[in-house]
């Protein structure tokens, strides 16, 4: 689990899913709003672009700041494939 002093937390579990909870004043939980959460909520790495399929991301690394967070991951479908994995970086919160 990654924590910071401003009481927001983000956790990666074994299957690569990512959950967050705590203070969310700046949207730093990655849950598409600014409501605080008392219980862990799964982060949805949905598509931002029209016509693009929802991505199932396997999170490898999490970096948490006081009002922001970012994760590095790859498409779960490509996890065990012989092709080179396409990595993604997702950021949210205050810049």
PDB file of C-alpha atoms in Angstrom, residues 9-65:
ATOM      1  CA  UNK A   9      -4.069   5.613   0.133  1.00  0.00           C
ATOM      2  CA  UNK A  10      -3.705   3.553  -3.009  1.00  0.00           C
ATOM      3  CA  UNK A  11      -3.138  -0.196  -3.076  1.00  0.00           C
ATOM      4  CA  UNK A  12      -2.241  -2.682  -5.780  1.00  0.00           C
ATOM      5  CA  UNK A  13      -3.364  -6.270  -5.233  1.00  0.00           C
ATOM      6  CA  UNK A  14      -1.827  -9.467  -6.652  1.00  0.00           C
ATOM      7  CA  UNK A  15      -3.935  -9.576  -9.801  1.00  0.00           C
ATOM      8  CA  UNK A  16      -2.808  -6.040 -10.724  1.00  0.00           C
ATOM      9  CA  UNK A  17      -6.030  -4.248  -9.810  1.00  0.00           C
ATOM     10  CA  UNK A  18      -5.729  -0.911  -8.026  1.00  0.00           C
ATOM     11  CA  UNK A  19      -7.855   0.397  -5.128  1.00  0.00           C
ATOM     12  CA  UNK A  20      -7.859   3.774  -3.369  1.00  0.00           C
ATOM     13  CA  UNK A  21      -9.514   5.416  -0.370  1.00  0.00           C
ATOM     14  CA  UNK A  22      -9.177   8.407   1.953  1.00  0.00           C
ATOM     15  CA  UNK A  23      -9.175  12.148   1.312  1.00  0.00           C
ATOM     16  CA  UNK A  24     -10.061  13.099  -2.258  1.00  0.00           C
ATOM     17  CA  UNK A  25     -10.213  16.909  -2.300  1.00  0.00           C
ATOM     18  CA  UNK A  26      -8.257  17.136  -5.569  1.00  0.00           C
ATOM     19  CA  UNK A  27      -9.465  13.917  -7.199  1.00  0.00           C
ATOM     20  CA  UNK A  28      -6.261  12.154  -6.145  1.00  0.00           C
ATOM     21  CA  UNK A  29      -8.062   8.836  -5.637  1.00  0.00           C
ATOM     22  CA  UNK A  30      -8.648   8.414  -9.380  1.00  0.00           C
ATOM     23  CA  UNK A  31     -12.378   7.742  -8.965  1.00  0.00           C
ATOM     24  CA  UNK A  32     -13.660  10.486 -11.327  1.00  0.00           C
ATOM     25  CA  UNK A  33     -14.951  12.721  -8.528  1.00  0.00           C
ATOM     26  CA  UNK A  34     -13.797  14.542  -5.388  1.00  0.00           C
ATOM     27  CA  UNK A  35     -15.760  12.639  -2.713  1.00  0.00           C
ATOM     28  CA  UNK A  36     -13.739  11.187   0.173  1.00  0.00           C
ATOM     29  CA  UNK A  37     -13.904   7.393   0.592  1.00  0.00           C
ATOM     30  CA  UNK A  38     -13.785   5.450   3.857  1.00  0.00           C
ATOM     31  CA  UNK A  39     -13.579   2.051   2.145  1.00  0.00           C
ATOM     32  CA  UNK A  40     -11.288   0.981  -0.727  1.00  0.00           C
ATOM     33  CA  UNK A  41     -12.778   1.517  -4.196  1.00  0.00           C
ATOM     34  CA  UNK A  42     -11.474  -0.150  -7.363  1.00  0.00           C
ATOM     35  CA  UNK A  43     -10.025   2.320  -9.858  1.00  0.00           C
ATOM     36  CA  UNK A  44     -11.597   1.961 -13.313  1.00  0.00           C
ATOM     37  CA  UNK A  45      -9.121   2.594 -16.137  1.00  0.00           C
ATOM     38  CA  UNK A  46     -11.875   3.174 -18.680  1.00  0.00           C
ATOM     39  CA  UNK A  47     -11.299   4.725 -22.057  1.00  0.00           C
ATOM     40  CA  UNK A  48     -11.255   8.500 -22.534  1.00  0.00           C
ATOM     41  CA  UNK A  49     -11.626   8.312 -26.299  1.00  0.00           C
ATOM     42  CA  UNK A  50     -14.729   7.534 -28.350  1.00  0.00           C
ATOM     43  CA  UNK A  51     -14.836   4.070 -29.836  1.00  0.00           C
ATOM     44  CA  UNK A  52     -11.911   2.798 -27.760  1.00  0.00           C
ATOM     45  CA  UNK A  53     -12.491  -0.330 -25.696  1.00  0.00           C
ATOM     46  CA  UNK A  54     -12.214  -0.236 -21.926  1.00  0.00           C
ATOM     47  CA  UNK A  55      -8.708  -1.146 -20.830  1.00  0.00           C
ATOM     48  CA  UNK A  56      -8.072  -3.877 -18.285  1.00  0.00           C
ATOM     49  CA  UNK A  57      -4.851  -2.594 -16.772  1.00  0.00           C
ATOM     50  CA  UNK A  58      -2.413  -4.627 -14.687  1.00  0.00           C
ATOM     51  CA  UNK A  59      -0.798  -2.083 -12.343  1.00  0.00           C
ATOM     52  CA  UNK A  60       2.943  -2.541 -11.781  1.00  0.00           C
ATOM     53  CA  UNK A  61       3.876   0.593  -9.819  1.00  0.00           C
ATOM     54  CA  UNK A  62       2.006   3.218  -7.805  1.00  0.00           C
ATOM     55  CA  UNK A  63       3.315   6.667  -6.887  1.00  0.00           C
ATOM     56  CA  UNK A  64       1.295   8.740  -4.401  1.00  0.00           C
ATOM     57  CA  UNK A  65       1.703  12.426  -3.546  1.00  0.00           C
TER      58      UNK A  65
END
